[in-house]
Each structure stands twice: as structure tokens, then as C-alpha cells.
Coordinates of C-alpha atoms in Angstrom, one line a residue:
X1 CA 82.8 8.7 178.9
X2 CA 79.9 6.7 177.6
X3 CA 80.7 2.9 176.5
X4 CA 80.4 3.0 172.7
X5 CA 80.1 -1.0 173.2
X6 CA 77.8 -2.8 170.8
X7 CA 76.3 -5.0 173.1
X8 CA 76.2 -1.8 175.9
X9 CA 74.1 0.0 173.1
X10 CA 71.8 -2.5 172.7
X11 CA 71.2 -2.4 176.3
X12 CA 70.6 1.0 176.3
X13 CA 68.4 1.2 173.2
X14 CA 66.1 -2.2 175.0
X15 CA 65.8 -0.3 178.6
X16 CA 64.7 3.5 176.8
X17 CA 62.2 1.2 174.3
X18 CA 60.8 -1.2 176.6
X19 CA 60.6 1.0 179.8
X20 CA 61.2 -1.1 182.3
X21 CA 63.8 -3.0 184.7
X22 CA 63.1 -6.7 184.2
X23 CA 64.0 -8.5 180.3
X24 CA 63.9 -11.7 178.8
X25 CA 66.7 -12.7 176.2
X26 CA 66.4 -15.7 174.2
X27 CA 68.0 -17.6 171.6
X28 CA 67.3 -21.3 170.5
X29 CA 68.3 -24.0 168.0
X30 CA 66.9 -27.5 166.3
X31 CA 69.1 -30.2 167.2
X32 CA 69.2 -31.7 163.6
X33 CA 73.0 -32.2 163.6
X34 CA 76.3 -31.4 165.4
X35 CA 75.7 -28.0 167.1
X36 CA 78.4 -26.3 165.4
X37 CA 81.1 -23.0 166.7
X38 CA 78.6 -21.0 163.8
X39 CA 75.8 -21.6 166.0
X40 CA 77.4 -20.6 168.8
X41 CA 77.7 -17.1 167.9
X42 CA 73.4 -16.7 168.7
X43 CA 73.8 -18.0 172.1
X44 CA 77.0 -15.9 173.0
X45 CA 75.5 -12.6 171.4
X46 CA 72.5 -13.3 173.5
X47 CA 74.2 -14.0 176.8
X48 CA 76.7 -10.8 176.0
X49 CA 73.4 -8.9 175.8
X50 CA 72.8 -10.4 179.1
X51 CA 75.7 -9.2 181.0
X52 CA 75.6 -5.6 179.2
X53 CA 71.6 -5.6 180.8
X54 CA 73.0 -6.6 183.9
X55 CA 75.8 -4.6 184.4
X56 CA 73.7 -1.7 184.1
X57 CA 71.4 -2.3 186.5
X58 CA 68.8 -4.9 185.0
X59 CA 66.9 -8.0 185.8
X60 CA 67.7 -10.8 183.0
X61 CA 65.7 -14.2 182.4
X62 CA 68.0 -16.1 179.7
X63 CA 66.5 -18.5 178.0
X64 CA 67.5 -21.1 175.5
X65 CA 64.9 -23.3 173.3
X66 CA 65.8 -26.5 171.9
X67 CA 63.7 -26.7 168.9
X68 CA 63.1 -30.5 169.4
X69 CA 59.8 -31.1 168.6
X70 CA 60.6 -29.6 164.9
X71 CA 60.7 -32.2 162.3
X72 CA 63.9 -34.1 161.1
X73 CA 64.6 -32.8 157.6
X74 CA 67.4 -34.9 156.3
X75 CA 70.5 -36.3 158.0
X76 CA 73.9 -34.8 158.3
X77 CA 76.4 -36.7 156.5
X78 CA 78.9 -36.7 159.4
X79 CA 76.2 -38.9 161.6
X80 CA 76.7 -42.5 162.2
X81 CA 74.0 -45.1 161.4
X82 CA 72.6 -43.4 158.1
X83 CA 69.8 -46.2 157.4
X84 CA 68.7 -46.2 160.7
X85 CA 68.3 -42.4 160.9
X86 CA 66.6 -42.0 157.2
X87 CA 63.8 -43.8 158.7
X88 CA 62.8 -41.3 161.3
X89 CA 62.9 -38.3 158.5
X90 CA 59.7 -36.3 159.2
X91 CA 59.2 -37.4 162.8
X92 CA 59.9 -35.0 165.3
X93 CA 63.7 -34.8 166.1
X94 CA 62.9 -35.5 170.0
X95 CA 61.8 -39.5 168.1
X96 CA 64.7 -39.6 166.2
X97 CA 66.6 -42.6 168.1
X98 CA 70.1 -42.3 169.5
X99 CA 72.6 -43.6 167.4
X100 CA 75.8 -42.4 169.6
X101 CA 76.1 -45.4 171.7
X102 CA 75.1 -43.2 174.8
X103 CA 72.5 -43.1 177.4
X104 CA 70.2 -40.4 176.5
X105 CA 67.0 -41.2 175.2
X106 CA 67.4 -40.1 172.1
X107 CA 69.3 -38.5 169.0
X108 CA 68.4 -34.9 170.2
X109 CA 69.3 -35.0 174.0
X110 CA 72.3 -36.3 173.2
X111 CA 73.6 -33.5 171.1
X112 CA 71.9 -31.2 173.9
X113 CA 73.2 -32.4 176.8
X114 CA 77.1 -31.9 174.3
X115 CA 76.0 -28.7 174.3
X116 CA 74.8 -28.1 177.6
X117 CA 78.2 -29.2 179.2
X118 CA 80.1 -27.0 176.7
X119 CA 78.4 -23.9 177.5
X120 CA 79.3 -24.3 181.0
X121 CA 83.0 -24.2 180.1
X122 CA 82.4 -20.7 178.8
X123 CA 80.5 -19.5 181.3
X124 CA 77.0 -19.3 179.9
X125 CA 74.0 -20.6 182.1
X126 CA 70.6 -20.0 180.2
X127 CA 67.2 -21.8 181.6
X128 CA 67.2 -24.4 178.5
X129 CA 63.4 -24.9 177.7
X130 CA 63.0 -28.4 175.4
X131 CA 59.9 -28.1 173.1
X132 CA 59.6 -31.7 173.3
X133 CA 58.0 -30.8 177.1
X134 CA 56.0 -28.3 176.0
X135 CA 54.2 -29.2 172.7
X136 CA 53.0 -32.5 173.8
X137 CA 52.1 -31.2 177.3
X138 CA 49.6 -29.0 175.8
X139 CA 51.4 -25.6 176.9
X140 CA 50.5 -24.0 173.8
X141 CA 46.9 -25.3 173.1
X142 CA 45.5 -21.2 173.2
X143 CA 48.2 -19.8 171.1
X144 CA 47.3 -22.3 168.8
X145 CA 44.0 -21.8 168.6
X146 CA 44.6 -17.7 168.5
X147 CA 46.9 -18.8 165.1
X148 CA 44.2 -21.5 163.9
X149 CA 41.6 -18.5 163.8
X150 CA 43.4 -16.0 162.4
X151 CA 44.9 -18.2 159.6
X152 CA 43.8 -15.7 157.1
X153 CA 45.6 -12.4 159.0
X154 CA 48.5 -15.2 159.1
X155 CA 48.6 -16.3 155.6
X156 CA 47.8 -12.4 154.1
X157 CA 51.3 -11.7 155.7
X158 CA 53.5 -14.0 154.0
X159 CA 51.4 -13.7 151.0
X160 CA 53.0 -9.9 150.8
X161 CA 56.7 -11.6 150.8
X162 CA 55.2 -14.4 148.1
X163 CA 55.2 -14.7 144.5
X164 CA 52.4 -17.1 144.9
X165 CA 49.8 -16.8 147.0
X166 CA 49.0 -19.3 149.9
X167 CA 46.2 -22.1 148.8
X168 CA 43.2 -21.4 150.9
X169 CA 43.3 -24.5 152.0
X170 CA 46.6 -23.3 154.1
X171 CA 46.9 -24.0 157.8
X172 CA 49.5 -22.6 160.3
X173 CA 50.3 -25.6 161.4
X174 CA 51.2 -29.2 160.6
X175 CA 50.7 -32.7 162.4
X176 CA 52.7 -35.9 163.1
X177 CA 50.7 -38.5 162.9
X178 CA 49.4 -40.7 165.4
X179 CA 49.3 -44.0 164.0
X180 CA 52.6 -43.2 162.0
X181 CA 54.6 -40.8 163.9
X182 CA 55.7 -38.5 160.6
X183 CA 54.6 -35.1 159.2
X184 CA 53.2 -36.4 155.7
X185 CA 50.3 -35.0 156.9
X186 CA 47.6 -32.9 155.6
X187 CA 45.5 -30.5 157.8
X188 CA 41.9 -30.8 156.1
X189 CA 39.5 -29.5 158.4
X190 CA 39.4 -27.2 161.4
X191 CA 36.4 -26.5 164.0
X192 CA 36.5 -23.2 164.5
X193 CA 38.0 -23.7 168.6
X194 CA 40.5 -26.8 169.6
X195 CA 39.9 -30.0 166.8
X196 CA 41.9 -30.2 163.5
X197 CA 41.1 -33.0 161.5
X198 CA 43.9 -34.6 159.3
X199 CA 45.1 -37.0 156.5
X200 CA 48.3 -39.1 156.1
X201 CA 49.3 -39.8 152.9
X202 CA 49.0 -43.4 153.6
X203 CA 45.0 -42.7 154.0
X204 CA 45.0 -42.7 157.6
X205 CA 42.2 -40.1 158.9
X206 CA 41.7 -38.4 162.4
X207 CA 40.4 -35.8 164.2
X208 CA 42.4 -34.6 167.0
X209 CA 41.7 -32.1 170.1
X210 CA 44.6 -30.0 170.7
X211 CA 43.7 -29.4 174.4
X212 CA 43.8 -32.8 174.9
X213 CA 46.3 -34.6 172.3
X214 CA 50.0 -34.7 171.1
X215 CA 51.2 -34.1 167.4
X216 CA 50.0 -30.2 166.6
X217 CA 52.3 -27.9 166.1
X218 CA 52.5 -24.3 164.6
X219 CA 54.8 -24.1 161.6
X220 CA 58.1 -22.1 161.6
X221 CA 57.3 -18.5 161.0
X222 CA 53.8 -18.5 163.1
X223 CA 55.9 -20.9 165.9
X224 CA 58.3 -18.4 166.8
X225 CA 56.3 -15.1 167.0
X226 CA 54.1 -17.5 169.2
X227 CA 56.9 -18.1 171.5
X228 CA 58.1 -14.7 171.3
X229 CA 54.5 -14.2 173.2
X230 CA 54.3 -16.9 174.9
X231 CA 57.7 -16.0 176.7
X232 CA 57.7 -12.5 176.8
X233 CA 60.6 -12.2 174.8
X234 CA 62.5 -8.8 174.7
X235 CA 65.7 -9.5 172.4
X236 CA 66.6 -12.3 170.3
X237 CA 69.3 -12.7 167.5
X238 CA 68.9 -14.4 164.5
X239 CA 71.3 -15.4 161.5
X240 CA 71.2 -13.6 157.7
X241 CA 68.6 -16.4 156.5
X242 CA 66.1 -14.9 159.3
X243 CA 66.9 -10.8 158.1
X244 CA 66.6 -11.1 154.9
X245 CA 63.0 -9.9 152.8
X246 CA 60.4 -12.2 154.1
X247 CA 62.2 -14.1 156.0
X248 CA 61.2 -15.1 159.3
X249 CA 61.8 -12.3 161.5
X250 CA 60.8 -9.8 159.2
X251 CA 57.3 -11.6 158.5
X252 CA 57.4 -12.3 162.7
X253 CA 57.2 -8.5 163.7
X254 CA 53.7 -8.1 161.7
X255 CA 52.5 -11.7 162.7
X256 CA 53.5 -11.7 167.0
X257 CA 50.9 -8.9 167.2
X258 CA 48.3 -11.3 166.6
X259 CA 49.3 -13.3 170.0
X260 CA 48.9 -9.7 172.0
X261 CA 53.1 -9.2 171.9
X262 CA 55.7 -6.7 169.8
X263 CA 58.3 -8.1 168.0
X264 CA 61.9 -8.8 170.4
X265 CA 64.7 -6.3 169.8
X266 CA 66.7 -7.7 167.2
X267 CA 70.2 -8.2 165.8
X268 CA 71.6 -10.4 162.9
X269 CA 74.8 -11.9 163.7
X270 CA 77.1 -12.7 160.1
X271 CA 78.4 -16.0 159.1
X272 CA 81.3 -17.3 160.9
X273 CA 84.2 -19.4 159.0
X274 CA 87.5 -21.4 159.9
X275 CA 90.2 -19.8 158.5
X276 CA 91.7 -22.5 156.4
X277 CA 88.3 -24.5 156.5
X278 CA 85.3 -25.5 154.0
X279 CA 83.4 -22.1 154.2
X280 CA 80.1 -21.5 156.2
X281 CA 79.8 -23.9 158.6
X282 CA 76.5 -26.5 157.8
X283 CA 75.5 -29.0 160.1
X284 CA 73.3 -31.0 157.6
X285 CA 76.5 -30.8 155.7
X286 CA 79.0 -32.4 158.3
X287 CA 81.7 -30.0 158.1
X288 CA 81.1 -28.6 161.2
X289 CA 83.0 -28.0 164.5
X290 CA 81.7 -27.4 167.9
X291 CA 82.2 -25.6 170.5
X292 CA 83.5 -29.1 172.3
X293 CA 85.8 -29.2 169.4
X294 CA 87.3 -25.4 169.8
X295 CA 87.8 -25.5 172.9
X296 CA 90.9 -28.3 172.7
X297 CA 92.6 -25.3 171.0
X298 CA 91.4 -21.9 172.5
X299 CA 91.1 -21.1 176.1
X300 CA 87.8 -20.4 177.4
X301 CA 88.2 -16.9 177.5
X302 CA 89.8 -16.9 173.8
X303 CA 86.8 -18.2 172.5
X304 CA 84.5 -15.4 173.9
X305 CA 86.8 -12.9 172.7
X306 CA 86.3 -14.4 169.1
X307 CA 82.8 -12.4 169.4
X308 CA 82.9 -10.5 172.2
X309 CA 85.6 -7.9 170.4
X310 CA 83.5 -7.9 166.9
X311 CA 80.3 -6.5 166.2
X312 CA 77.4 -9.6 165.4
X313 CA 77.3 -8.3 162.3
X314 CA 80.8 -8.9 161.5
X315 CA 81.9 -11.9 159.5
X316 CA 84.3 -14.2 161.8
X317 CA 86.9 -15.9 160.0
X318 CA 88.4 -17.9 163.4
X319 CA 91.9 -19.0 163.0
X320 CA 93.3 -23.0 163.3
X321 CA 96.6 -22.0 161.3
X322 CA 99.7 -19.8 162.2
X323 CA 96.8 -17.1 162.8
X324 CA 95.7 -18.7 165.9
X325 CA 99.6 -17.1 167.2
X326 CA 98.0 -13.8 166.6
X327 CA 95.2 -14.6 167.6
X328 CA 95.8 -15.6 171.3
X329 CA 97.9 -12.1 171.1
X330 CA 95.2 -10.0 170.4
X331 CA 92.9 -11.4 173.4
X332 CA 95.9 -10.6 175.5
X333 CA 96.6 -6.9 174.3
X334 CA 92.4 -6.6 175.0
X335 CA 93.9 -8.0 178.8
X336 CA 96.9 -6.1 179.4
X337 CA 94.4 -2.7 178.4
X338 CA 91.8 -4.0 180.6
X339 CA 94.1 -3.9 183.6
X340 CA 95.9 -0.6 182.8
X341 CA 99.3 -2.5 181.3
X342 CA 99.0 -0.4 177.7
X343 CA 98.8 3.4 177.7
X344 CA 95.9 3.7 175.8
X345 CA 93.1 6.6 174.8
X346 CA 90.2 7.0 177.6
X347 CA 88.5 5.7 174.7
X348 CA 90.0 2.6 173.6
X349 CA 91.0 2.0 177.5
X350 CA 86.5 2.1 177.9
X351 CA 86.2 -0.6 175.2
X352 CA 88.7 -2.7 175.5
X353 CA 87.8 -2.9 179.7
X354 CA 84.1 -3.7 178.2
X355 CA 85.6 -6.3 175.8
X356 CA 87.2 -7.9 178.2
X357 CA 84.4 -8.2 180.7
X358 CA 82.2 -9.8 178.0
X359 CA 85.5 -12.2 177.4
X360 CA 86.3 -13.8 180.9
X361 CA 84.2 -16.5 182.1
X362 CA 82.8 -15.0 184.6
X363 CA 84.1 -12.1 186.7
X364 CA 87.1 -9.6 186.0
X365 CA 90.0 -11.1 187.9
X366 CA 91.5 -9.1 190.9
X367 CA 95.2 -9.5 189.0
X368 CA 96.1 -10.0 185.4
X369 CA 96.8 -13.4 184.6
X370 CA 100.0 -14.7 183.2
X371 CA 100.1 -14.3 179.2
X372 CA 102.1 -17.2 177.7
X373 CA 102.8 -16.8 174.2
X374 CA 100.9 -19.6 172.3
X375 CA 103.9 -20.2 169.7
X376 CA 106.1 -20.7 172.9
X377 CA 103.9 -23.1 174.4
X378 CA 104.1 -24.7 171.5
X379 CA 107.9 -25.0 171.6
X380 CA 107.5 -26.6 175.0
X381 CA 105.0 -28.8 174.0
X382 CA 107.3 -29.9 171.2
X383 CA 110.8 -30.3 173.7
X384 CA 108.4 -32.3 176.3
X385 CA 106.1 -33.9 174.2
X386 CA 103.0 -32.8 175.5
X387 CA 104.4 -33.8 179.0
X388 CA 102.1 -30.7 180.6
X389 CA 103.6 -31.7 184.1
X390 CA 107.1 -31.3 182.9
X391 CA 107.1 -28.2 181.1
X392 CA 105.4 -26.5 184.0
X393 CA 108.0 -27.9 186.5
X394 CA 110.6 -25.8 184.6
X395 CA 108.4 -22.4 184.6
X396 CA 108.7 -20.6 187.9
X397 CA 104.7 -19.9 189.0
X398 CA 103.4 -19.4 192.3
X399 CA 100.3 -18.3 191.6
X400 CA 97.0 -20.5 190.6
X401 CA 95.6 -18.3 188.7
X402 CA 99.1 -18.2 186.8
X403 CA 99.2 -22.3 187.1
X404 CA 95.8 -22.4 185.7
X405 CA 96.5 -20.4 182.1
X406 CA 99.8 -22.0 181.6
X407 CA 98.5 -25.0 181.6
X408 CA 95.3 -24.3 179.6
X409 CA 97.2 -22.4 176.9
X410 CA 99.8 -25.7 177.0
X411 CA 97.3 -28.4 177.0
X412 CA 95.7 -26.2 173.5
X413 CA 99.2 -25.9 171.9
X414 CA 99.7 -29.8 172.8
X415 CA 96.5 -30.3 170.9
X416 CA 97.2 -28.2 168.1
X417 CA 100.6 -29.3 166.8
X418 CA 98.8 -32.9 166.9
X419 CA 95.9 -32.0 164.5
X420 CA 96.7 -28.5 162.8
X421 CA 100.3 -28.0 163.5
X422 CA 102.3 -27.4 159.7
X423 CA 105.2 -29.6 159.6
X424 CA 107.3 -25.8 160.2
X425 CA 106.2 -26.3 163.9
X426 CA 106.4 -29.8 164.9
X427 CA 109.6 -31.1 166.1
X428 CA 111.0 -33.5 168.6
X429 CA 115.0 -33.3 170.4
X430 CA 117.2 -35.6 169.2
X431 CA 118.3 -38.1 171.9
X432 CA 121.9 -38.4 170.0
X433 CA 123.7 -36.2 168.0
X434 CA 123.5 -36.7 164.4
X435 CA 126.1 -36.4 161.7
X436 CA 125.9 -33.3 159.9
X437 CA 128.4 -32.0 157.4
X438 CA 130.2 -28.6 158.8
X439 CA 132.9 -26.0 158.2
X440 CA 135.9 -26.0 160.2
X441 CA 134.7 -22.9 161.5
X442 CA 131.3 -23.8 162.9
X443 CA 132.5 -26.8 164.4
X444 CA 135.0 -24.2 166.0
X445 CA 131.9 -22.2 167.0
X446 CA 130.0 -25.1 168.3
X447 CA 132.5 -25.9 170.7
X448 CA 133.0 -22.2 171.6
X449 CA 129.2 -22.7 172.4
X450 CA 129.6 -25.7 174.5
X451 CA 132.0 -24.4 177.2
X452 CA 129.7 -21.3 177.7
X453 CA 126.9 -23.3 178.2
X454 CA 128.3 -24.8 181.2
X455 CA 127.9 -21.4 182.9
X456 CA 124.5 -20.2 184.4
X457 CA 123.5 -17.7 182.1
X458 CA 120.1 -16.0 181.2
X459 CA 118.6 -15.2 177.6
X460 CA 120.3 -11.8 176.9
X461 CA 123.7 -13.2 178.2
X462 CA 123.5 -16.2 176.1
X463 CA 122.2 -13.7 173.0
X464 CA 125.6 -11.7 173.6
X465 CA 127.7 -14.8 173.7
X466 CA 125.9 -15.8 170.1
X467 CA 127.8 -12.5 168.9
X468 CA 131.0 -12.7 170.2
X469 CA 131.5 -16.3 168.8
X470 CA 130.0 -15.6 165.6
X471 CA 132.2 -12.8 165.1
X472 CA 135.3 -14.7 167.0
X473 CA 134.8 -17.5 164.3
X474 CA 133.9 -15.6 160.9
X475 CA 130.5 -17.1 160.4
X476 CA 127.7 -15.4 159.8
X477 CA 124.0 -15.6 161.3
X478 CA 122.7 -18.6 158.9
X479 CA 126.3 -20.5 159.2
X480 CA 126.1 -20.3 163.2
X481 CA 122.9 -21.4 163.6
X482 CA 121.9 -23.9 160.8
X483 CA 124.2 -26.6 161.9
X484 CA 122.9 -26.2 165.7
X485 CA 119.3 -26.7 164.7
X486 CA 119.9 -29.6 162.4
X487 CA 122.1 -31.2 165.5
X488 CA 119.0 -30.1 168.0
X489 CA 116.0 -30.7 166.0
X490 CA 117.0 -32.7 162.5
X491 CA 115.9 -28.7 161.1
X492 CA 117.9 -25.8 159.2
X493 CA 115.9 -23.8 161.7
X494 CA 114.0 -23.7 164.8
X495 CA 112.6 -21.3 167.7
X496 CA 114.6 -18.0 168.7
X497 CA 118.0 -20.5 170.3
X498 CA 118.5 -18.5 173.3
X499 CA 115.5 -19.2 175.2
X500 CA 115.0 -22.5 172.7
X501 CA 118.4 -23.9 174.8
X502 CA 117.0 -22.6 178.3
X503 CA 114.0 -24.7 177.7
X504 CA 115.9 -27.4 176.5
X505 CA 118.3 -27.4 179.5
X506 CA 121.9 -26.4 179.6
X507 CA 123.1 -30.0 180.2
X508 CA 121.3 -31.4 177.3
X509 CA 122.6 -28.9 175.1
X510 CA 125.8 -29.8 175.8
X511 CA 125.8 -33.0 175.3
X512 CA 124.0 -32.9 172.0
X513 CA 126.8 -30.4 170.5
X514 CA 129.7 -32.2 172.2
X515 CA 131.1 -33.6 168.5

């Protein structure tokens, strides 16, 4: 049965168009501001598209552009230094000085290289090309020039998506100056073949020779159907504000053909939220969350899934409440059908095994993994108090693969009952017993519940045992266990108490309900 996979079609739609073996895939970013989970979702559609290309048969170059050399618009509020960085608005981001404390040269290698090591973590591996290496090294001088002279083709295209026509004093691209190191620049003459005289608004005037100088560079919507050319480019996703009526993809497809290319296979990729959060994610706005900052809660393979099993053109509301219980749930179900664990239709069985391969870091493990529940590794987390060491010493793994998951999954519950957690799951095991007031009857029960504690049982013994002494002591469900809970956890209720106890430890139990 053929794979009804979105990123498989795509594939399969880019091999029967282009006609050929051998692809480029790209995706890219300006570093203006914390690279947020939102932007994310381009790179990870692009390197899904990848593997789908690969996996049936082709030859993938995966590249990844830092758009550093694009000017520095405003600053995000959640940066440090604000005075410092309002100075550098209008230079290129690649001069915008770094205000982290680091050692990178700058603002934008810094939240690069954050990037860079993140991506790793989630298995994606793209050639990252900085245009701060290529625009002042000259590598586009002939694209430039090819734009330059057919400014009027250029501008006649966005003039059909404009209320107002272009001035015909309208270039396609802008300058920083030299004696300044800003944009407030105005383009005022043009030779014809490789010099562009300019203005800055302070009066400055020079002439400048592309071929041979820094500070040219194509504006936005002639810029990226240059690199589409320049690169070969064969897909590339882009968010709604680049699909929508003369936007820059739309006015991209007419314009790329002036630089000898056709437009990259294209898909728009929706907003992505956190549930619970501020709405669309914005980093000029400062409410943004990286991938860095997901991954303390979701296991690698979790946070692929988050787009791997929707459609790019699916709004992704990513849970950091309760949901993120179900959430870790549903990646597993995708698991368990991926290795045969779920009778499934042929169907379903086809796309979940594809969702899955897009999910995993890198290849399809011989054996399914351990699945720890996320709410119970937050129980543990709670008893031991994020002692990882601890909680795994009372879990019975021999396998690393197993070792590995339980402690990921246990480190991300740790993290989450710290910064997310409602106080309904936090707790902490009382070190004494604390007076409560009870019934002569459940203090019966309690110590019913203490002498059959001292014997080895398992879960479903100890949940038949709740019965008998329930029933033995003519309480009913609330009555028995409220008073155990409060005595356990200060709580009128807690996690199921069977396994709850296990994890405790018998012996602690007992001494905590010995009244």
C-alpha cells in the first residue's frame, strides 16, 4: 500500500516534477532574536522532507541560511543590554555586538551557535551557510548585477501585488554605509554593470563597486529568489506571512526566473502556540521559547513527533500543562504501532511506521524502547526529589536503551513539576507522621493496612487487600484513602496508592501510618 504520508507526497510530487535523483532542500532564518520552538517548525519540515527524499532513493543537500547580513530592525524586549543594542538598529545583524557575556563575536553567532547545538539533539544536520561570508565576500556580485539591470521586470512584479506603484527611482537593493555602518541609505545612481552610487542621510556620498566592495545587498523579496538560484534550491517552506497575496513567495515564483531558476517546491507550515501560553510565538516580542528551552521537558523524539505526526499546515498548539501527560502518550501509541504492539489497519499501521521514522533521532531502533508514563515519572520525581539516580535504582532495567528513556522522560518530569507543575502535582513525603483527625474506623483500617504491608506483595495484591479492609472496616473509597494521603503527602489525595506505596517503599509506609 502506498504511504499517504505528507512529507512522502511531497517527495513524490519533487522527484515526478523535477526529474531527477539529486535535490537541494533549504530553509533559513535572521537571527534578530531568540530562535524560537515556532521557528523550528521550517527547519524540521525541511529536514522531514529530507529523510522522505532519502528514504526513497534520493540524493539530498540540506542547507540552512542564517540571514545575518539582514539588517537589525528593532530589539526584542527579552534581550539584555537594550541601550547598547538600540545603537546598532540598521546595521547588519552579523555587527550587532554580543551582549550575552560569551565568546562569540557577535550578537548573531551567538544565538546561532544556540541553535546549532540544539539541532543536534534532534537529530538534524543541515550545511549552515552564514550570509555574513557570503555577501561581503563578493559571492553574489553577478546575481546582483542580473537584479540591478532588470530593476524594472523586478519592480513591475510587486507593482501587480501594490496599491501604489514603486517610485522609479526604486532599486532592488539597499547599502550599509561605509563610513557609518547603517542602512539609512539611499541608492541614487547605478552604472549600468557593477557601481551603485549612494547617499546617507547624514550627507555622506559614495560610489561603490560591488565586485570589489562590502555593504550591497538585494532586498528581501529579490534576495531570496536570488538564492533560490544561486543554490539550486528544489523545496523550501515558508510561514503564512510568506503565502499570503504578494507576499514573498508568491511575488518570488515570477521574479527567480530572472536569475535562470523555477521557483522551489513549496509548503506553508501554520502558526505554532503553547498551550497555556501568550499566542503566536514572536521573537521581537520576547515571549518566545526555544528549542533549548523544550527540550528540558520533551524527549528528543517527543519534540519531532510534535510535527512529524501533523500536517505543516496544521496549527500546533504544544502542550506545557496536564496535556503534556497525553501528550508523551500519543508519541508512544505512534511507537507501540510502529513496532507491531497495536493491532492496527494496514493503513494506519503504514503511517504511523512513517510517523515514527520521521520522529526518532536518527534510525528506527531494533527493539521498542521502554514507555514510562510521564505522570508516573512525575510521581517519582516527586517521592525522590528529582534524585534521577535514586528512582532508577528502584526500577528493574537491564537494557541501555531502556536506561536511557527512563532517565530522559525523568530528568523532563523533574524539570516540569519545578517550572509548570500545578500545585495538584507537586508534593513531597512527609519525614513524620502528622496529626490528622480520624474515625475510629479508619484508624482501624490504617492499622489493618500496616501489618499487610509487612508482607511482599505486588500492585494487584495490595489493590485486593484495599478491598477486603475497606469492606472489613465499613469505610468507603474517600474515608479509606483520604486520611492515608494526608498522613503520606499533607494531601486529601494523591497518585493511584498501590503502586504510589511500592514506590514509596514498604518500610516507609509503615512507619509513616504506624499511629
Amino acid at each position: 500500500m502506498k504511504s499517504q504520508y505528507w512529507a512522502d507526497q511531497i517527495a513524490e510530487r519533487l522527484i515526478k516534477s523535477r526529474k531527477k535523483k539529486s535535490f537541494t532542500v533549504a530553509s533559513g532564518i535572521t537571527p534578530s532574536g531568540t530562535i524560537h520552538f515556532g521557528n523550528f517548525r521550517e527547519i524540521i519540515t525541511t529536514e522531514i522532507i529530507s529523510r522522505a527524499l532519502k528514504d526513497a532513493g534520493a540524493k539530498v543537500r540540506f542547507i540552512y541560511s542564517w540571514d545575518d547580513y539582514d539588517r537589525f530592525r528593532k530589539v526584542p524586549k527579552n534581550m539584555p543590554k537594550q541601550s547598547i543594542l538600540k545603537k546598532y538598529i540598521g546595521f547588519p545583524v552579523s555587527q550587532v555586538p554580543n551582549v550575552f557575556g560569551t565568546k562569540h563575536k557577535s550578537y548573531a553567532d551567538y544565538l546561532e551557535s544556540e541553535l546549532e547545538k540544539s539541532v543536534k539533539l534532534v537529530g538534524v544536520k543541515p550545511e549552515f551557510i552564514q550570509q555574513q561570508n557570503k555577501y561581503p565576500k563578493r559571492h553574489y556580485a553577478e546575481e546582483i548585477r542580473t537584479a540591478f539591470q532588470n530593476r524594472g521586470k523586478i519592480a513591475r512584479i510587486l507593482n501587480k501585488y501594490r496599491k501604489e506603484p514603486l517610485a522609479d527611482d526604486w532599486y532592488p537593493g539597499e547599502v550599509f554605509c561605509k563610513k557609518h555602518g547603517n542602512d539609512f541609505t539611499k541608492i541614487i545612481d547605478y552604472d549600468g554593470e557593477y557601481k551603485v552610487t549612494y547617499e546617507h542621510k547624514s550627507g555622506f556620498i559614495k560610489t561603490l563597486d560591488f565586485r570589489k566592495e562590502t555593504g550591497l545587498k538585494l532586498k528581501w523579496k529579490a534576495d531570496w529568489p536570488m538564492r533560490w538560484a544561486h543554490e539550486r534550491v528544489d523545496f523550501e517552506p515558508g510561514g503564512k506571512d510568506h503565502s499570503t497575496y504578494g507576499s514573498s513567495y508568491t511575488v518570488g515564483k515570477d521574479i527567480v526566473k530572472i536569475f535562470d531558476w523555477i521557483a522551489p517546491e513549496y509548503v506553508m507550515y501554520d502558526f505554532i502556540n503553547m498551550k497555556g501560553g501568550q499566542g503566536k510565538m514572536s521573537s521581537s516580542a520576547g515571549n518566545a521559547q526555544s528549542l533549548r528551552d523544550v527540550l528540558r521537558f520533551y524527549i528528543p523524539e517527543l519534540a519531532r513527533y510534535t510535527f512529524a505526526g501533523r500536517t505543516p499546515k496544521t496549527e500546533i498548539f504544544y502542550p506545557m500543562d496536564e496535556g503534556i501527560f497525553k501528550h508523551y502518550e500519543d508519541f508512544y501509541y505512534t511507537e507501540r504501532v510502529a513496532f507491531g504492539k497495536e493491532e492496527v489497519s494496514k493503513k494506519e499501521q503504514i503511517q504511523q511506521e512513517r510517523v515514527y521514522r520521521m520522529s526518532v533521532v536518527d534510525k528506527v531502533p531494533g527493539t521498542m524502547p521502554i514507555q514510562p508514563s510521564f505522570k508516573h515519572c512525575v510521581e517519582l520525581m516527586n517521592i525522590y526529589q528529582g534524585n534521577i539516580n535514586q528512582a532508577l535504582k528502584n526500577i528493574n532495567l537491564k537494557r541501555k536503551i531502556d536506561k536511557n528513556r527512563y532517565s530522559q522522560v525523568l530528568t523532563c518530569a523533574w524539570n516540569w513539576i519545578n517550572e509548570f507543575a500545578t500545585e495538584r502535582y507537586i508534593f513531597k513525603i512527609n519525614e513524620k507522621t502528622p496529626r490528622i483527625k480520624m474515625t475510629i474506623n479508619q484508624k482501624s483500617a490504617i492499622k489493618d493496612l500496616t501489618k499487610i504491608l509487612s508482607k511482599n506483595l505486588n500492585e494487584k495484591q495490595l489493590f485486593k487487600e484495599f478491598g477486603r479492609i475497606t469492606k472489613e472496616n465499613e469505610l468507603g473509597a474517600k474515608d479509606f484513602f483520604q486520611p492515608i494521603y494526608k498522613i503520606l503527602i499533607n494531601k486529601p489525595a494523591g497518585p493511584r496508592l498501590a503502586p504510589f506505596i511500592l514506590a514509596i517503599g514498604r518500610t516507609k509506609v509503615r512507619k509513616l501510618l504506624t499511629i
